[in-house]
Amino acid sequence: MATGTADFVVIANRLPVDRITAPDGSTMWRTSPGGLVTALEPVMRRNGGAWIGWHGAADENLKPFEHNGLHLVPVPLSDDEIAEYYEGFSNSTLWPLYHDVVAPPEFHREWWDAYVRVNRRFAEQAAKVAKPDAVVWVQDYQLQLVPTMLRELRPDLRIGFFLHIPFPPAELFQQLPWRRQILEGLLGADLVGFQMPGAAQNFVRLVRQRVGHKTHRDMIYLPDGRTVLAQAYPISIDAAGFEELARTPEVIARAAEIRESLGSPKTMLLGIDRLDYTKGLRQRLRAFGELISDGSLHVDDAVFVQVATPSRERVDQYKILRDDINRLVGRINGDVARIGQQPVTYLHASYPRSEMAALYRAADVMVVTPLRDGMNLVAKEYVACRYDDRGALVLSEFAGAASELKGAYQVNPHDINGMKSMMLEAINASPREKARRMKAMRKQVMENDIDLWASNFLRELTSVRDPHAKNPRPV
Ligand code: GDG
């Protein structure tokens, strides 16, 4: 039974800190910027919370430690486990499978074995840390077996799970040789949260078909009388924090400087993504390149700034993508650049948040064109930074954010011609039309921020409805 001290436990693949090395060789921890930690920090402080996750280095056992008032519990991973559980099963099997197989998923039994082993380690750690009847919130696709593993160890806990990426339709999910184990792993939770209602429906349908449990709308009825609720909680950002940052004199000055250094173009288009094959970088750059080469846009008038943050660099598909994008940018610039006028500025690097805010402020058109995306926070961050009601958002209809951001110029990223005409429409829209659309999107983003997301999820998870009670089954 329970020995731990935490009333609230977050379990995620990574701890919300990075280790940095000072010039004198000493090391220290720095909170990694991100909406999740911003949203959960106050809840963790109020409840004597603990965060369980990997600390980012291979083959290293660290003791739990405090950082900025957070109790952090590191989970060790060996070099092989990083290759098999993280880069393998999580990022080369589940990631492509859950994103509409836009890259072929790989199925390897030894990756699965590592996934099971590492999930068990996280569950065991949580079982030690949680107080009796504590609330535990498990995050994302790397840890889908944790809810059931943890419930077996600690039936007293209230367990929530949130999936940050899409949950695929049955037709794709059933390719997975371990489909039943994953569904059963998730069913250990009292509440399973998804970005979109369609994802929750996919899950419920699969549970009915593959596991054979009774379901009714968003409720799953287990044979032991327990119920599991599957619902959508579209994630958001620290909207006020982004706006505040975008309003600082430093960011405003930096935004002006960026435009100037690009040659003060009439139109600056911007893309910011992790360098990932789901983000539709190829399609977007091709569309822009064609607009220049067919004369719809003039090279003196328009520039495209693409920031591609390095990501998962040891995974083969990401190495291929990196080379592809390098070649594509080289080809576009080679074909249509003039001395002093380069249409695509490609930055394969990561930047501080203030630089991101300056880029958002500088851009006339933000282009977000994933082939599939759970939500896409970049789209919301852009909107939060545009307190001037200027700017336009071109957004893929395959991003979760599309169902909330109706004021965006929505595109099908597979349709290059359609994307070209939508980009032109966004560029040429009147200031009045742009402001109308931006105002509607800002209302949505500012009113539905990450705090509301976290409190909605936690309210349902801890609601008076006792998830362990024997709910009547549907007739
Ligand atoms: C997954 C799901 C879902 C990017 N480059 C830099 C930087 N970023 C920040 C952005 C944004 C975040 O990273 C990326 O979030 P996205 O939502 O766009 O995409 P994923 O990384 O794929 O996230 C996604 C999300 O989880 C949350 O549930 O929306 O669908 O795939 O916040 O600003 N931040 C800094 N420097 C960079 O260079 N500081």
Coordinates of C-alpha atoms and ligand atoms in Angstrom, one line a residue:
M1 CA 0.0 0.0 0.0
A2 CA 1.0 3.6 -0.2
T3 CA 4.1 5.0 1.4
G4 CA 4.4 8.2 -0.6
T5 CA 3.8 11.8 0.3
A6 CA 2.4 13.3 -2.9
D7 CA -1.3 14.1 -3.3
F8 CA -0.9 14.9 -6.9
V9 CA 1.5 13.1 -9.3
V10 CA 2.3 13.9 -12.9
I11 CA 4.0 11.2 -15.0
A12 CA 5.5 12.2 -18.3
N13 CA 8.3 10.8 -20.4
R14 CA 10.5 13.8 -19.6
L15 CA 10.9 15.8 -16.4
P16 CA 10.1 19.5 -17.0
V17 CA 13.8 20.5 -16.5
D18 CA 17.0 20.5 -18.6
R19 CA 20.5 20.2 -17.2
I20 CA 22.8 23.0 -18.3
T21 CA 26.5 23.3 -17.9
A22 CA 28.0 26.7 -16.8
P23 CA 31.3 28.0 -18.3
D24 CA 33.1 26.8 -15.1
G25 CA 31.9 23.3 -15.7
S26 CA 29.3 23.2 -12.9
T27 CA 25.9 21.9 -13.8
M28 CA 22.4 23.1 -12.8
W29 CA 18.8 22.5 -13.6
R30 CA 16.6 24.9 -15.6
T31 CA 12.9 24.6 -16.0
S32 CA 12.2 23.8 -19.6
P33 CA 9.7 26.3 -21.0
G34 CA 6.4 24.9 -22.0
G35 CA 2.7 25.3 -21.3
L36 CA 2.3 22.0 -19.5
V37 CA 4.6 22.9 -16.7
T38 CA 3.3 26.5 -16.5
A39 CA -0.2 25.1 -16.1
L40 CA 0.6 22.3 -13.6
E41 CA 3.1 24.2 -11.4
P42 CA 0.5 25.9 -9.3
V43 CA -1.5 22.7 -8.9
M44 CA 1.6 20.8 -7.9
R45 CA 2.6 23.5 -5.3
R46 CA -0.9 23.5 -3.8
N47 CA -1.0 19.7 -3.5
G48 CA 2.5 18.8 -2.5
G49 CA 2.8 17.4 -6.1
A50 CA 5.5 15.3 -7.6
W51 CA 6.6 15.0 -11.3
I52 CA 8.0 11.6 -12.4
G53 CA 10.0 11.5 -15.7
W54 CA 13.3 10.8 -17.4
H55 CA 15.9 13.5 -16.8
G56 CA 17.5 13.4 -20.2
A57 CA 20.8 11.5 -19.8
A58 CA 21.4 7.8 -20.4
D59 CA 22.5 5.3 -17.8
E60 CA 22.3 7.6 -14.9
N61 CA 20.5 7.0 -11.6
L62 CA 19.6 10.2 -9.8
K63 CA 17.9 10.7 -6.5
P64 CA 14.6 12.7 -6.3
F65 CA 15.3 16.4 -6.0
E66 CA 13.6 19.8 -5.5
H67 CA 13.7 22.4 -8.2
N68 CA 11.9 25.8 -8.0
G69 CA 9.5 24.3 -5.5
L70 CA 8.7 21.2 -7.6
H71 CA 9.4 17.7 -6.3
L72 CA 11.1 15.9 -9.3
V73 CA 11.5 12.1 -9.4
P74 CA 13.9 11.0 -12.1
V75 CA 13.4 7.6 -13.9
P76 CA 16.6 6.1 -15.3
L77 CA 16.8 4.9 -18.9
S78 CA 19.7 2.9 -20.4
D79 CA 21.1 3.7 -23.8
D80 CA 19.4 0.7 -25.2
E81 CA 16.1 1.7 -23.7
I82 CA 16.4 5.1 -25.3
A83 CA 16.9 3.4 -28.6
E84 CA 14.1 0.9 -28.2
Y85 CA 11.5 2.4 -26.0
Y86 CA 11.8 6.0 -27.0
E87 CA 13.3 6.3 -30.5
G88 CA 12.0 2.9 -31.4
F89 CA 8.5 2.0 -30.2
S90 CA 7.4 5.5 -29.2
N91 CA 8.8 7.5 -32.1
S92 CA 9.1 5.0 -35.0
T93 CA 6.1 2.8 -34.2
L94 CA 3.4 4.8 -32.4
W95 CA 4.2 8.3 -33.7
P96 CA 3.8 7.5 -37.4
L97 CA 0.9 5.0 -36.7
Y98 CA -1.1 7.6 -34.8
H99 CA -0.4 10.3 -37.4
D100 CA -2.3 8.6 -40.2
V101 CA 0.8 6.5 -41.2
V102 CA 2.2 9.6 -43.1
A103 CA 5.5 7.6 -42.6
P104 CA 5.5 3.8 -42.4
P105 CA 5.4 2.6 -38.8
E106 CA 8.0 -0.1 -37.9
F107 CA 7.0 -3.1 -35.8
H108 CA 9.8 -4.8 -33.8
R109 CA 9.1 -7.2 -30.9
E110 CA 12.2 -6.1 -29.0
W111 CA 11.0 -2.4 -29.1
W112 CA 7.7 -3.5 -27.6
D113 CA 9.5 -5.5 -24.8
A114 CA 11.4 -2.3 -23.9
Y115 CA 8.2 -0.2 -24.0
V116 CA 6.6 -2.7 -21.5
R117 CA 9.7 -2.7 -19.3
V118 CA 10.0 1.1 -19.2
N119 CA 6.3 1.7 -18.6
R120 CA 6.4 -0.7 -15.7
R121 CA 9.3 1.3 -14.2
F122 CA 7.3 4.5 -14.4
A123 CA 4.3 2.8 -12.8
E124 CA 6.4 1.4 -10.0
Q125 CA 7.9 4.8 -9.3
A126 CA 4.5 6.4 -9.2
A127 CA 3.2 3.7 -6.8
K128 CA 5.9 4.6 -4.4
V129 CA 5.5 8.3 -4.6
A130 CA 1.7 8.7 -4.4
K131 CA -0.2 9.1 -1.1
P132 CA -3.3 7.0 -0.4
D133 CA -6.1 8.1 -2.7
A134 CA -3.8 10.6 -4.6
V135 CA -4.6 11.9 -8.1
V136 CA -2.2 10.8 -10.8
W137 CA -2.1 12.3 -14.3
V138 CA -0.2 10.3 -16.9
Q139 CA 0.9 12.1 -20.1
D140 CA 1.1 10.9 -23.7
Y141 CA 1.8 8.1 -26.0
Q142 CA 5.1 7.0 -24.5
L143 CA 3.2 5.8 -21.3
Q144 CA 0.0 4.2 -22.5
L145 CA 0.5 1.0 -20.4
V146 CA 1.1 3.0 -17.1
P147 CA -2.6 3.4 -16.1
T148 CA -3.3 -0.3 -15.8
M149 CA 0.1 -1.2 -14.4
L150 CA -0.3 1.5 -11.8
R151 CA -3.9 0.5 -10.9
E152 CA -2.7 -3.1 -10.3
L153 CA -0.2 -1.8 -7.8
R154 CA -2.4 0.9 -6.3
P155 CA -6.2 0.4 -6.8
D156 CA -6.8 3.4 -4.4
L157 CA -5.5 6.0 -6.8
R158 CA -7.6 8.2 -9.1
I159 CA -5.8 7.9 -12.5
G160 CA -6.1 10.3 -15.5
F161 CA -4.4 9.9 -18.9
F162 CA -4.1 12.6 -21.6
L163 CA -2.9 11.8 -25.2
H164 CA -1.3 14.8 -26.8
I165 CA -1.3 13.3 -30.3
P166 CA -4.1 12.1 -32.4
F167 CA -5.7 8.7 -31.7
P168 CA -6.2 6.9 -35.1
P169 CA -9.3 5.3 -36.5
A170 CA -9.7 1.6 -36.0
E171 CA -8.7 0.9 -39.7
L172 CA -5.1 2.1 -38.9
F173 CA -4.8 1.2 -35.2
Q174 CA -5.5 -2.4 -35.8
Q175 CA -2.2 -2.8 -37.7
L176 CA -0.5 -2.7 -34.3
P177 CA 0.4 -6.2 -33.2
W178 CA 0.0 -5.1 -29.6
R179 CA -3.3 -3.2 -30.1
R180 CA -5.2 -5.0 -27.3
Q181 CA -2.5 -4.5 -24.7
I182 CA -2.4 -0.7 -25.5
L183 CA -6.2 -0.5 -25.2
E184 CA -6.1 -2.4 -21.9
G185 CA -3.3 -0.3 -20.7
L186 CA -5.3 2.9 -21.2
L187 CA -8.4 1.4 -19.5
G188 CA -6.6 1.5 -16.2
A189 CA -7.4 5.2 -16.1
D190 CA -10.7 6.7 -14.8
L191 CA -10.6 9.4 -17.4
V192 CA -8.8 9.2 -20.8
G193 CA -8.5 12.6 -22.4
F194 CA -7.9 13.3 -26.1
Q195 CA -7.4 16.5 -28.1
M196 CA -10.5 15.9 -30.3
P197 CA -14.0 14.3 -29.8
G198 CA -13.2 12.1 -32.9
A199 CA -10.2 10.6 -31.2
A200 CA -12.2 9.8 -28.1
Q201 CA -14.8 8.1 -30.4
N202 CA -12.1 6.1 -32.1
F203 CA -10.9 4.8 -28.7
V204 CA -14.4 3.9 -27.5
R205 CA -15.2 2.1 -30.7
L206 CA -11.9 0.1 -30.6
V207 CA -12.5 -0.8 -27.0
R208 CA -16.0 -2.2 -27.9
Q209 CA -14.7 -4.0 -31.0
R210 CA -11.4 -5.3 -29.8
V211 CA -11.8 -5.7 -26.0
G212 CA -15.5 -6.4 -26.0
H213 CA -16.5 -4.0 -23.2
K214 CA -19.9 -2.4 -23.2
T215 CA -19.9 1.3 -24.1
H216 CA -22.4 4.1 -24.2
R217 CA -21.4 7.4 -25.7
D218 CA -18.2 8.4 -23.9
M219 CA -18.5 5.9 -21.1
I220 CA -16.9 2.4 -21.0
Y221 CA -18.3 -0.2 -18.6
L222 CA -15.7 -2.7 -17.3
P223 CA -16.8 -6.2 -16.1
D224 CA -15.6 -5.4 -12.6
G225 CA -18.1 -2.5 -12.4
R226 CA -15.6 0.2 -12.9
T227 CA -16.2 2.9 -15.5
V228 CA -13.8 4.7 -17.8
L229 CA -14.7 8.1 -19.3
A230 CA -13.2 9.0 -22.7
Q231 CA -13.5 12.7 -23.5
A232 CA -11.9 15.6 -25.5
Y233 CA -9.9 18.3 -23.8
P234 CA -8.4 20.5 -26.5
I235 CA -5.1 21.7 -25.1
S236 CA -4.1 25.4 -25.2
I237 CA -1.2 27.7 -24.3
D238 CA -0.4 30.3 -21.6
A239 CA -2.1 32.9 -23.8
A240 CA -1.8 35.9 -21.5
G241 CA 1.9 35.0 -21.0
F242 CA 2.5 35.1 -24.7
E243 CA 0.7 38.3 -25.2
E244 CA 2.6 39.9 -22.4
L245 CA 5.9 38.8 -23.9
A246 CA 4.8 40.1 -27.3
R247 CA 4.0 43.5 -25.8
T248 CA 7.5 44.1 -24.3
P249 CA 9.6 46.9 -25.9
E250 CA 12.4 44.4 -26.5
V251 CA 10.2 42.0 -28.5
I252 CA 8.7 44.9 -30.5
A253 CA 12.1 46.3 -31.3
R254 CA 13.4 42.8 -32.2
A255 CA 10.4 42.3 -34.5
A256 CA 11.2 45.5 -36.4
E257 CA 14.9 44.5 -36.6
I258 CA 13.9 41.1 -38.1
R259 CA 11.9 42.7 -40.8
E260 CA 14.6 45.1 -41.6
S261 CA 17.3 42.4 -41.8
L262 CA 15.0 40.6 -44.3
G263 CA 15.1 43.6 -46.5
S264 CA 11.8 45.1 -45.3
P265 CA 9.7 42.9 -47.6
K266 CA 6.0 43.7 -48.3
T267 CA 5.1 40.3 -47.0
M268 CA 6.9 38.1 -44.5
L269 CA 5.5 34.5 -44.2
L270 CA 6.6 32.4 -41.3
G271 CA 6.7 28.7 -40.3
I272 CA 7.9 27.4 -37.0
D273 CA 7.9 23.6 -36.3
R274 CA 9.8 20.8 -34.9
L275 CA 11.6 19.3 -37.9
D276 CA 9.0 16.5 -38.2
Y277 CA 7.5 14.7 -41.2
T278 CA 4.0 15.3 -39.9
K279 CA 4.3 19.0 -40.1
G280 CA 4.0 19.4 -43.9
L281 CA 7.1 21.4 -44.4
R282 CA 7.8 20.0 -47.9
Q283 CA 4.3 20.8 -49.1
R284 CA 4.3 24.4 -47.7
L285 CA 7.8 25.2 -49.1
R286 CA 6.8 23.8 -52.5
A287 CA 3.7 25.9 -52.6
F288 CA 5.6 29.0 -51.7
G289 CA 8.4 28.2 -54.2
E290 CA 5.8 27.8 -57.0
L291 CA 4.1 31.1 -56.1
I292 CA 7.5 32.8 -56.7
S293 CA 8.5 30.8 -59.8
D294 CA 5.1 31.2 -61.5
G295 CA 5.1 35.0 -60.9
S296 CA 2.2 35.1 -58.4
L297 CA 4.6 36.6 -55.9
H298 CA 7.6 38.7 -56.7
V299 CA 10.9 37.8 -55.1
D300 CA 11.4 41.4 -54.0
D301 CA 8.1 41.4 -52.2
A302 CA 7.8 38.2 -50.2
V303 CA 10.1 36.2 -48.0
F304 CA 9.4 32.9 -46.2
V305 CA 11.2 32.4 -42.8
Q306 CA 11.1 28.7 -41.8
V307 CA 12.4 27.8 -38.3
A308 CA 12.8 24.0 -38.0
T309 CA 13.7 23.0 -34.5
P310 CA 16.0 20.0 -34.4
S311 CA 14.1 16.9 -33.2
R312 CA 14.7 13.1 -32.8
E313 CA 17.9 13.4 -34.7
R314 CA 18.9 9.7 -34.3
V315 CA 15.7 8.4 -35.9
D316 CA 16.2 7.5 -39.6
Q317 CA 13.0 9.1 -40.9
Y318 CA 14.1 12.4 -39.4
K319 CA 17.6 12.2 -40.9
I320 CA 16.0 11.7 -44.3
L321 CA 13.6 14.6 -43.8
R322 CA 16.5 16.9 -42.7
D323 CA 18.4 16.2 -46.0
D324 CA 15.2 16.5 -48.1
I325 CA 14.3 19.9 -46.6
N326 CA 17.9 21.1 -47.1
R327 CA 17.8 20.1 -50.7
L328 CA 14.4 21.6 -51.3
V329 CA 15.3 25.0 -49.8
G330 CA 18.5 25.0 -51.8
R331 CA 16.6 24.3 -55.0
I332 CA 14.0 27.0 -54.4
N333 CA 16.6 29.6 -53.5
G334 CA 18.9 28.4 -56.3
D335 CA 16.1 28.7 -58.9
V336 CA 14.6 32.0 -58.0
A337 CA 16.9 34.0 -55.7
R338 CA 18.5 37.3 -56.9
I339 CA 21.6 38.9 -55.4
G340 CA 20.6 40.2 -52.0
Q341 CA 17.1 38.6 -52.3
Q342 CA 16.7 35.1 -51.0
P343 CA 13.1 33.9 -50.9
V344 CA 13.5 31.3 -48.2
T345 CA 15.4 31.9 -45.0
Y346 CA 15.8 28.5 -43.4
L347 CA 16.9 28.2 -39.8
H348 CA 17.6 24.7 -38.5
A349 CA 17.9 25.8 -34.8
S350 CA 16.0 26.4 -31.7
Y351 CA 15.4 29.9 -30.2
P352 CA 14.4 31.4 -26.9
R353 CA 10.7 32.2 -26.4
S354 CA 11.3 35.9 -26.8
E355 CA 12.7 35.4 -30.2
M356 CA 9.7 33.2 -31.1
A357 CA 7.4 36.0 -30.0
A358 CA 9.4 38.6 -32.1
L359 CA 9.0 36.3 -35.1
Y360 CA 5.3 35.9 -34.5
R361 CA 5.0 39.7 -34.3
A362 CA 7.0 40.3 -37.4
A363 CA 5.1 37.8 -39.6
D364 CA 2.3 39.0 -41.9
V365 CA 1.2 35.4 -42.6
M366 CA 1.8 32.4 -40.3
V367 CA 1.8 29.1 -42.3
V368 CA 0.9 26.0 -40.3
T369 CA 0.3 23.1 -42.6
P370 CA 0.6 19.7 -40.8
L371 CA -0.5 16.5 -42.5
R372 CA -1.9 15.5 -39.1
D373 CA -1.4 17.2 -35.7
G374 CA -3.0 16.5 -32.3
M375 CA -3.5 20.3 -31.7
N376 CA -0.6 22.5 -32.9
L377 CA 0.3 25.1 -30.3
V378 CA 2.3 27.3 -32.7
A379 CA -1.0 28.4 -34.4
K380 CA -2.4 29.5 -31.0
E381 CA 0.9 31.2 -30.0
Y382 CA 0.8 33.3 -33.1
V383 CA -2.8 34.4 -32.4
A384 CA -1.9 35.2 -28.8
C385 CA 0.9 37.5 -29.9
R386 CA -1.3 39.4 -32.4
Y387 CA -2.9 41.8 -30.0
D388 CA -2.7 44.3 -32.8
D389 CA -5.4 42.2 -34.7
R390 CA -3.0 42.2 -37.7
G391 CA -1.6 39.2 -39.4
A392 CA -3.2 36.1 -40.9
L393 CA -3.1 32.4 -40.2
V394 CA -3.0 29.7 -42.9
L395 CA -3.9 26.5 -41.1
S396 CA -4.2 22.9 -42.1
E397 CA -7.6 21.4 -41.6
F398 CA -5.8 18.3 -40.3
A399 CA -4.5 20.1 -37.2
G400 CA -6.7 19.8 -34.1
A401 CA -6.5 23.6 -33.8
A402 CA -8.6 23.9 -37.0
S403 CA -11.8 23.1 -35.2
E404 CA -11.3 26.1 -32.8
L405 CA -9.6 28.6 -35.1
K406 CA -12.4 29.2 -37.6
G407 CA -10.9 32.6 -38.6
A408 CA -7.9 30.9 -40.2
Y409 CA -7.4 30.4 -43.9
Q410 CA -7.9 26.7 -43.8
V411 CA -6.1 24.4 -46.3
N412 CA -5.6 20.8 -47.3
P413 CA -1.8 20.5 -47.2
H414 CA -1.9 17.7 -49.8
D415 CA -3.5 20.1 -52.3
I416 CA -0.6 22.3 -53.4
N417 CA -2.7 24.4 -55.8
G418 CA -5.4 24.9 -53.1
M419 CA -2.6 25.9 -50.7
K420 CA -1.1 28.4 -53.1
S421 CA -4.4 30.2 -53.7
M422 CA -5.2 30.3 -49.9
M423 CA -1.7 31.7 -49.2
L424 CA -2.4 34.4 -51.8
E425 CA -5.8 35.1 -50.4
A426 CA -4.3 35.5 -46.9
I427 CA -1.5 37.8 -48.3
N428 CA -3.9 40.0 -50.2
A429 CA -6.8 40.2 -47.8
S430 CA -7.8 43.7 -46.7
P431 CA -6.7 44.8 -43.2
R432 CA -10.3 44.9 -42.2
E433 CA -10.9 41.3 -43.2
K434 CA -7.7 40.2 -41.5
A435 CA -8.7 42.0 -38.3
R436 CA -12.2 40.4 -38.4
R437 CA -10.7 37.0 -38.6
M438 CA -8.0 37.6 -36.0
K439 CA -10.4 39.1 -33.5
A440 CA -12.5 35.9 -33.6
M441 CA -9.4 33.7 -33.2
R442 CA -8.1 35.8 -30.3
K443 CA -11.3 35.5 -28.4
Q444 CA -11.1 31.8 -28.7
V445 CA -7.5 31.5 -27.6
M446 CA -7.5 34.1 -24.9
E447 CA -10.7 32.6 -23.3
N448 CA -9.6 29.0 -23.5
D449 CA -6.1 28.9 -22.1
I450 CA -4.0 26.1 -20.7
D451 CA -5.2 26.8 -17.1
L452 CA -8.7 26.2 -18.2
W453 CA -7.7 23.0 -20.0
A454 CA -5.9 21.6 -16.9
S455 CA -8.7 22.6 -14.5
N456 CA -11.4 21.1 -16.7
F457 CA -9.5 17.8 -16.9
L458 CA -8.7 17.7 -13.2
R459 CA -12.2 18.7 -12.2
E460 CA -13.7 15.8 -14.2
L461 CA -11.1 13.4 -12.8
T462 CA -11.7 14.4 -9.2
S463 CA -15.4 15.1 -9.6
V464 CA -17.8 14.0 -6.9
R465 CA -18.8 11.1 -9.2
D466 CA -16.9 8.3 -7.6
P467 CA -15.2 6.5 -10.5
H468 CA -14.8 3.4 -8.4
A469 CA -18.5 3.2 -7.7
K470 CA -20.5 0.6 -9.4
N471 CA -22.3 2.7 -12.0
P472 CA -25.5 1.2 -13.5
R473 CA -24.8 -0.3 -16.9
P474 CA -26.8 0.9 -19.8
V475 CA -29.8 -1.2 -20.6
Ligands
GDG1 C1 2.7 17.7 -29.4 C2 1.6 17.4 -30.5 C3 0.2 19.2 -29.5 C4 9.2 25.1 -31.2 N1 10.4 25.5 -31.6 C5 10.9 26.2 -30.6 C6 9.9 26.2 -29.6 N2 8.9 25.5 -30.0 C7 7.7 25.3 -29.2 C8 6.5 26.0 -29.8 C9 5.3 25.2 -29.3 C10 5.9 23.8 -29.1 O1 7.4 23.9 -29.2 C11 5.5 22.9 -30.3 O2 4.2 22.5 -30.0 P1 3.3 22.0 -31.2 O3 1.9 21.8 -30.7 O4 3.3 22.9 -32.4 O5 3.9 20.6 -31.7 P2 4.5 19.2 -31.0 O6 5.9 19.5 -30.5 O7 4.4 18.2 -32.1 O8 3.6 18.8 -29.8 C12 0.8 18.7 -30.8 C13 1.2 19.4 -28.4 O9 2.0 18.2 -28.2 C14 0.6 19.8 -27.1 O10 -0.4 18.9 -26.7 O11 -0.4 20.5 -29.8 O12 -0.2 18.4 -31.7 O13 2.2 16.9 -31.7 O14 5.0 25.6 -28.0 O15 6.5 27.3 -29.4 N3 10.1 26.9 -28.4 C15 11.2 27.6 -28.2 N4 12.2 27.6 -29.2 C16 12.1 26.9 -30.4 O16 13.0 27.0 -31.2 N5 11.4 28.3 -27.1

